[in-house]
Coordinates of C-alpha atoms and ligand atoms in Angstrom, one line a residue:
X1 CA 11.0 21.9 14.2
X2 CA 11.8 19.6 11.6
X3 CA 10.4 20.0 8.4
X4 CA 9.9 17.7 5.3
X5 CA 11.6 19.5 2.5
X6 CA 15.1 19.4 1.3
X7 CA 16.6 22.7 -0.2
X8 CA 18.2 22.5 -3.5
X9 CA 20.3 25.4 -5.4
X10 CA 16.5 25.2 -7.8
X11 CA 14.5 26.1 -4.5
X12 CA 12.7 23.8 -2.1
X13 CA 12.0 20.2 -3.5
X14 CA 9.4 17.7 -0.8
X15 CA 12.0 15.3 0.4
X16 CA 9.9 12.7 -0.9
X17 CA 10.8 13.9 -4.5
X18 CA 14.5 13.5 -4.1
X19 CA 14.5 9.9 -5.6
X20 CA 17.9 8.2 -5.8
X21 CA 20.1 10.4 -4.2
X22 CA 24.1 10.2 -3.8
X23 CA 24.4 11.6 -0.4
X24 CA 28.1 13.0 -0.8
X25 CA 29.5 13.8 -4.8
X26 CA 31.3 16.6 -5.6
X27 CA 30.0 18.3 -8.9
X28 CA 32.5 21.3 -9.2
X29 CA 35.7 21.8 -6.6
X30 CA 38.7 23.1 -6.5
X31 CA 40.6 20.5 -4.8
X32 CA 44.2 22.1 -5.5
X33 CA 44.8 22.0 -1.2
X34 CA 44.8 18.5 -2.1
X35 CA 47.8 18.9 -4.1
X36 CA 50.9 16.7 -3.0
X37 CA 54.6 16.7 -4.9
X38 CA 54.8 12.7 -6.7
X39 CA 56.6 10.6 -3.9
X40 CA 59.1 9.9 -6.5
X41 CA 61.0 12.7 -7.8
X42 CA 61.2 11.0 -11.4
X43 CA 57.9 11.5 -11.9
X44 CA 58.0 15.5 -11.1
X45 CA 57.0 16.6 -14.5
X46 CA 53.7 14.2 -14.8
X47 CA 52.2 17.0 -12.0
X48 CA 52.0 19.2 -14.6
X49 CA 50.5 17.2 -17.5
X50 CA 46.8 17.6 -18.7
X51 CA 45.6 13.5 -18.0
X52 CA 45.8 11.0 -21.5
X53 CA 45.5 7.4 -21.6
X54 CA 49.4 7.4 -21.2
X55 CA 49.5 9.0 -17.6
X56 CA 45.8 7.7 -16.9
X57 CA 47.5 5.0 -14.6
X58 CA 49.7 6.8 -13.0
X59 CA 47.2 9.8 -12.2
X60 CA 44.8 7.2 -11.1
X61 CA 47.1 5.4 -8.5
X62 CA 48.8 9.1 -7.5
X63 CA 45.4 11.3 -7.5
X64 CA 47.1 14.0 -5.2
X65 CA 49.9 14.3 -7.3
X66 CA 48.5 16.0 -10.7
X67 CA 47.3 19.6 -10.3
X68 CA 45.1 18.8 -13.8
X69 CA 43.4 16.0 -12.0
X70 CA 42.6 17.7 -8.4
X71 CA 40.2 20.2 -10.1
X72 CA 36.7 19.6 -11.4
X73 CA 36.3 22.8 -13.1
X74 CA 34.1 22.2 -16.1
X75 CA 30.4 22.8 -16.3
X76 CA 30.0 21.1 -19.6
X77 CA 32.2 17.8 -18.0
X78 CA 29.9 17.9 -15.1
X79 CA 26.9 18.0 -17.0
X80 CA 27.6 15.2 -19.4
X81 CA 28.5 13.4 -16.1
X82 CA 25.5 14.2 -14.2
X83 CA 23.3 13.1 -17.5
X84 CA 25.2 9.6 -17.0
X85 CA 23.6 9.4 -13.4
X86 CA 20.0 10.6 -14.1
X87 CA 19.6 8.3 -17.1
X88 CA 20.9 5.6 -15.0
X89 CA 18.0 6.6 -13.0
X90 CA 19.4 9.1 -10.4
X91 CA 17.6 12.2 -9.6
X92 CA 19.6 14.3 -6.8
X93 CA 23.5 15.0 -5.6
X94 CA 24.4 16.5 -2.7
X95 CA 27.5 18.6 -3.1
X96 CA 29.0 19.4 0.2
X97 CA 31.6 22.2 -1.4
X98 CA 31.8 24.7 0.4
X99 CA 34.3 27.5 1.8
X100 CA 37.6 26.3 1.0
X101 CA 36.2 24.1 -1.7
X102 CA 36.0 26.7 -4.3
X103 CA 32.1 26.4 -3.7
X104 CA 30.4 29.0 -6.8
X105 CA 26.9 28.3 -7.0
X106 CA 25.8 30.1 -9.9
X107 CA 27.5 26.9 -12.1
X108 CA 25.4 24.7 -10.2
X109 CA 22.0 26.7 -10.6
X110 CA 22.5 26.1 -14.9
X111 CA 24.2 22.5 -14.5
X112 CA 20.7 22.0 -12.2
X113 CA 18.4 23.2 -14.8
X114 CA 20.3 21.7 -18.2
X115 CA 20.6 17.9 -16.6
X116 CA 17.3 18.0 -14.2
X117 CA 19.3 16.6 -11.4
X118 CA 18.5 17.9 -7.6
X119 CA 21.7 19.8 -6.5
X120 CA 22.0 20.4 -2.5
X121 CA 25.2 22.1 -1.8
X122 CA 27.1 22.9 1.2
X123 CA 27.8 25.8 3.7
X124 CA 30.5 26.3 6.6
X125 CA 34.4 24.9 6.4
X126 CA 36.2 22.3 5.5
X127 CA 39.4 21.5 6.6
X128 CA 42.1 23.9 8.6
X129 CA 44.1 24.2 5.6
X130 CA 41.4 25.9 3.5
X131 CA 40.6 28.0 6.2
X132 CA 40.7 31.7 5.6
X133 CA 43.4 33.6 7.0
X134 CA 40.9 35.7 9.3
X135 CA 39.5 32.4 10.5
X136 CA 41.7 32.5 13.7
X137 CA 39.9 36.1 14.5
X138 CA 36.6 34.8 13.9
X139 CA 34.0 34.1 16.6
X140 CA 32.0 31.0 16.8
X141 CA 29.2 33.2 16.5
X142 CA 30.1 35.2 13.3
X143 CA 30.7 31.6 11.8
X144 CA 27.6 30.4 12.7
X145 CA 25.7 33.5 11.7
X146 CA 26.7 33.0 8.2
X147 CA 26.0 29.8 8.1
X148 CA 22.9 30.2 8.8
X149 CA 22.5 33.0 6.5
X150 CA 23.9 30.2 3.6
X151 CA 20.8 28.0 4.8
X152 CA 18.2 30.6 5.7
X153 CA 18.9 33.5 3.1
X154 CA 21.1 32.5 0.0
X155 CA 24.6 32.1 -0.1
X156 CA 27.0 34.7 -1.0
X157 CA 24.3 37.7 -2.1
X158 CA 22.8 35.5 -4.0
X159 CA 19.4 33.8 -3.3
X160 CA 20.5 30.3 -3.8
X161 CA 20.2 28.4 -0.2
X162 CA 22.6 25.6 1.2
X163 CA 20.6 22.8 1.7
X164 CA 23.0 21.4 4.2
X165 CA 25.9 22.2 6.8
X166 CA 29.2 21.0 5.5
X167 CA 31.4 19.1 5.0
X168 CA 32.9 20.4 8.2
X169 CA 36.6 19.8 7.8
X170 CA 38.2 18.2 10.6
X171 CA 42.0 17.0 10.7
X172 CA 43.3 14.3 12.9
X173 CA 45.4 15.5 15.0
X174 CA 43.1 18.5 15.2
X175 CA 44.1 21.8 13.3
X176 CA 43.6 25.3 15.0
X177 CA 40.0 26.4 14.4
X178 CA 38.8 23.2 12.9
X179 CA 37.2 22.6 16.8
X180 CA 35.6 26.6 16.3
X181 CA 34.1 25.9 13.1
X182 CA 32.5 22.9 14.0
X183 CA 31.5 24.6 17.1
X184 CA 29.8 26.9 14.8
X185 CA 28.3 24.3 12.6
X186 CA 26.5 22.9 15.4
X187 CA 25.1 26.3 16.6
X188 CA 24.0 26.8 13.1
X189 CA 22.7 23.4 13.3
X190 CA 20.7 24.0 16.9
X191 CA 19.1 27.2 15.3
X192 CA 18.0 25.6 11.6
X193 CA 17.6 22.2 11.7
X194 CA 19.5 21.6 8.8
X195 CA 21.4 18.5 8.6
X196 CA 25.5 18.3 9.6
X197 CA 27.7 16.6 7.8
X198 CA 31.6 16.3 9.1
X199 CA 34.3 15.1 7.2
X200 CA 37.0 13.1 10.2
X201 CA 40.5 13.1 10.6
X202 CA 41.6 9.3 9.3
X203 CA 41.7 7.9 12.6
X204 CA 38.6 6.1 14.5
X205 CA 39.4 8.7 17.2
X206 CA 38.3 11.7 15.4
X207 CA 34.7 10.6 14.7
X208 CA 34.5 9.6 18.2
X209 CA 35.5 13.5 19.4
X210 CA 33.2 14.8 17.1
X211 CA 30.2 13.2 18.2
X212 CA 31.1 14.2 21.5
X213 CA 31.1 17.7 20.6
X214 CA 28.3 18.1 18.9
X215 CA 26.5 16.6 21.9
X216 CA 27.9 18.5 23.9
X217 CA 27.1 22.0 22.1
X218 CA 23.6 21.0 21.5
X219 CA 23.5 19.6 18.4
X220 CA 21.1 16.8 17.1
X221 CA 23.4 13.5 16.4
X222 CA 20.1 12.0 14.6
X223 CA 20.8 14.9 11.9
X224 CA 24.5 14.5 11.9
X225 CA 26.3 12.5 9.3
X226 CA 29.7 11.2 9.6
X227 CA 31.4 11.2 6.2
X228 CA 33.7 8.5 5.0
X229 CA 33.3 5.7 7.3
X230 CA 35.0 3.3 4.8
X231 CA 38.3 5.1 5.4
X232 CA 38.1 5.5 8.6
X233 CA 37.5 2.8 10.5
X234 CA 35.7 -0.7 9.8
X235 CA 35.8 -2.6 13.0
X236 CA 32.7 -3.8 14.0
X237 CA 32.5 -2.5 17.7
X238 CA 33.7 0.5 16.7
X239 CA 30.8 0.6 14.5
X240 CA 28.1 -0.2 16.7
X241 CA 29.0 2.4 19.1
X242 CA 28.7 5.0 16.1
X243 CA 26.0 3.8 15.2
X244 CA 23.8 4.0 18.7
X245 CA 25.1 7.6 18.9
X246 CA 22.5 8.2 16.4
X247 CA 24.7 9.3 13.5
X248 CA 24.6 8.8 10.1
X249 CA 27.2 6.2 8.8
X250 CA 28.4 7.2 4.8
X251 CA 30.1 5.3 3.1
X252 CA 31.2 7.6 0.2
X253 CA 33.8 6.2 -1.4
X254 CA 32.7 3.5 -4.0
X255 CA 34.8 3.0 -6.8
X256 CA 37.6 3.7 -5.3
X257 CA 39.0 0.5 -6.0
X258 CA 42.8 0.8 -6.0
X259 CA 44.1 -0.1 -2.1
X260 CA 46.8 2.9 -2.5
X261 CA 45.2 5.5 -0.5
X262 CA 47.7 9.0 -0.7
X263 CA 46.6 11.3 1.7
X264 CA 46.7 8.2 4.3
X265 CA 49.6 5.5 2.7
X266 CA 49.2 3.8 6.6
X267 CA 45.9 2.7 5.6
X268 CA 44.7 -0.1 2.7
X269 CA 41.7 1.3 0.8
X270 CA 38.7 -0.9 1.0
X271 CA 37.5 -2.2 -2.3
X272 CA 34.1 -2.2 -3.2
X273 CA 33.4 -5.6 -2.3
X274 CA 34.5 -5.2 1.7
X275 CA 32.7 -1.5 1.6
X276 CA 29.2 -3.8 0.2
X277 CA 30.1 -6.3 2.9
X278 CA 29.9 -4.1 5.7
X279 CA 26.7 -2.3 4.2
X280 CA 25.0 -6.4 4.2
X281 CA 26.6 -6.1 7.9
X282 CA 24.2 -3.2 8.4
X283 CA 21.5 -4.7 7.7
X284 CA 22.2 -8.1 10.0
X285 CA 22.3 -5.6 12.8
X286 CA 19.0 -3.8 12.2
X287 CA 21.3 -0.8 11.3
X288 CA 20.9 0.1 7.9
X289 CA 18.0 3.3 8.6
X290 CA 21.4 5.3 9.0
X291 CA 23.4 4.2 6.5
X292 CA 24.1 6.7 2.8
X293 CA 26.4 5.7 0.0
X294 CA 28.0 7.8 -2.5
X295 CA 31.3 8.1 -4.3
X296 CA 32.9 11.2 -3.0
X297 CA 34.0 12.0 -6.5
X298 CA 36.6 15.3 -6.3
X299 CA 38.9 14.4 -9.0
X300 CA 38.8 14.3 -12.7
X301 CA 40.4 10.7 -13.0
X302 CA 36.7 9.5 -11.1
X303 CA 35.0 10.7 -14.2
X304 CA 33.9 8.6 -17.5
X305 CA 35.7 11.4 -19.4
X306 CA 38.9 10.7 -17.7
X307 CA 38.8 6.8 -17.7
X308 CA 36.5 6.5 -14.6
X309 CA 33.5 5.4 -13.1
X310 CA 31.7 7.7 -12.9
X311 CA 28.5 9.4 -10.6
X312 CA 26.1 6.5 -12.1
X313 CA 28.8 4.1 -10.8
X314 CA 26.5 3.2 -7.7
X315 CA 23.4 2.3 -9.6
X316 CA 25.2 0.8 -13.0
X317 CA 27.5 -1.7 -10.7
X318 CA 26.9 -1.7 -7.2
X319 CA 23.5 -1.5 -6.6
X320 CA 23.3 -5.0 -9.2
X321 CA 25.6 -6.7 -6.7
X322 CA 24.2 -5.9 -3.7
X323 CA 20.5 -7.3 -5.1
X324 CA 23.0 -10.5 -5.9
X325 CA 24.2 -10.3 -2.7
X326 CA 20.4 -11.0 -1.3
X327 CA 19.3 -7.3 -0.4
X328 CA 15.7 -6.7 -1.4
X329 CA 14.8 -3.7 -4.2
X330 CA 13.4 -2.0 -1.0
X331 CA 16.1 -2.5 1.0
X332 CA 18.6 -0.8 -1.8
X333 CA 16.1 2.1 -1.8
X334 CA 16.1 2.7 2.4
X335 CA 20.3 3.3 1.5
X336 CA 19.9 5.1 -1.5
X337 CA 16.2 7.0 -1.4
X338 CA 14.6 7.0 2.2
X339 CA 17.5 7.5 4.5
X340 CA 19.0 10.8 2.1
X341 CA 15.0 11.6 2.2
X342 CA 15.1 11.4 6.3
X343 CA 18.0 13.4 6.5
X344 CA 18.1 16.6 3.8
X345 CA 14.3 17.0 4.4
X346 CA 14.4 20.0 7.0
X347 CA 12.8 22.8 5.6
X348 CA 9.4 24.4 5.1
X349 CA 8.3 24.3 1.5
X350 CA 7.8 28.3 2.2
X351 CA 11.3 28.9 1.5
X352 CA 11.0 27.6 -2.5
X353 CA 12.5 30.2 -4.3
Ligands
LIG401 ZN1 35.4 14.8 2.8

């Protein structure tokens, strides 16, 4: 049974506490899998530079390419950042690192207490390239067992919870195992009630298989998120068949505002103005009770201390334009407070550390 509190690496928080919440930030990773040589072989010896204001635009438009900028590996970084957002008026993150991701929650637990931000972080895989190299031997069951240890006990010996599943890695093509650990996820799902959130291949295919699998393994789609949606696909049929599966729609990746998209070159980008359009689009529909924003930051060039936006990004731009853009005060908070409330409140309020 479905219960109304969310579990943070602090203990159990009510749901309705969580205030403005970015469904889907990063707030430590190591993102080093993401790693990708500069497409141009001139440029070879930028991958290895710490990021100035010289190789800020360059970093910036190659991301994958600089091994200093595919890491967010400080605490004090992340807690200046995070103090950005909660003075800006933001009150919880949800960090979906998990294994694979470099996840460490003992970092999070003092970046939790020092900025008074509401961390939820992650459990199960990500994609088959982080995978361990036992994963192959693994049974759905074992996965899933620890997964719900991660939710129900503490993570790694320690007694800080995961206050979600994921983000469950899925390539497009599918990779070995990626299928078995979502398979798992959705067991762990079945058992907990805890929310699932899957990260698709970039293809409109891939969200579409892994709906159907987690219907077919028993899984709730009404507690299952599908993470960026504004990379993925943007047709409006496509859409509204997502949507009636029950899912949860993110769209995580504002400020992302340069159309050059490297781990996907086939694809343009959406800007911030089409991924505000399609949220308006949302609404006209009478779809906008599954809908969660966020910015997906994983990099250091997405940081104010690296010449970026930053995790208040969302309520120091965007949320401005879309009251321009006619939405009502409370129709900005069903995106940003009520639907995260809905869907990381699971727990009993027994389980506060
Ligand atoms: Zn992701």
């Amino acid at each position: 049974m479905k219960d109304g509190w969310a579990q943070t690496v602090l203990g159990a928080v009510d749901a309705a506490d969580l205030g403005i919440t970015l469904a889907h930030d990063h707030v430590l990773m190591d993102g080093s899998f993401m790693y990708v040589d500069p497409p141009d072989s001139v440029d070879q010896h930028l991958a290895d530079e710490q990021i100035t204001l010289d190789n800020r635009g360059w970093v910036a438009y190659h991301w994958t390419s600089s091994h200093h900028n595919v890491h967010l590996d400080s605490e004090d970084v992340a807690i200046a950042e995070l103090r950005r957002f909660v003075a800006a008026g933001g009150r919880t993150v949800v960090d979906p690192t998990n294994k694979g991701l470099g996840r460490d929650t003992e970092p999070l637990v003092r970046i939790a207490k020092e900025t008074g931000a509401h961390i939820i972080v992650g459990s199960g895989y990500y994609l088959g390239g982080t995978h361990p190299r036992d994963m192959s031997d693994r049974a759905v069951d074992s996965i899933a067992e620890e997964i719900v240890t991660d939710i129900q006990i503490g993570i790694s010996d320690t007694n800080v919870r995961a206050g979600l599943i994921g983000e469950i890695g899925c390539t497009y093509p599918w990779l070995p195992n990626e299928k078995k650990s979502l398979r798992a996820a959705v067991a762990a799902q079945a058992e907990t009630g805890a929310p699932l959130m899957v990260h698709p291949g970039r293809d409109p295919m891939s969200p579409v298989e892994i709906v159907e699998i987690v219907d077919q393994e028993g899984g709730d789609l009404n507690r299952t998120i599908i993470c960026h949606i504004d990379r993925t696909c943007t047709d409006r049929t496509w859409l509204r068949d997502m949507a009636a599966t029950g899912c949860y729609l993110e769209y995580d990746l504002f400020g992302n505002e340069s159309s050059w998209y490297p781990p996907n070159p086939g694809i343009d980008m959406p800007s911030d103005a089409e991924r505000m359009e399609v949220v308006l689009w949302h609404f006209e529909q009478g779809l906008e009770d599954k809908v969660l924003l966020s910015h997906d930051i994983a990099t250091k060039h997405r940081l104010h201390a690296y010449g970026g936006l930053g995790y208040d990004h969302l309520l120091t731009n965007v949320v401005p334009r879309l009251l321009q853009r006619g939405l009502s005060e409370a129709e900005v908070n069903t995106l940003i407070i009520d639907n995260p409330a809905q869907i990381f409140g699971f727990a009993s309020a027994d389980r506060s550390l």
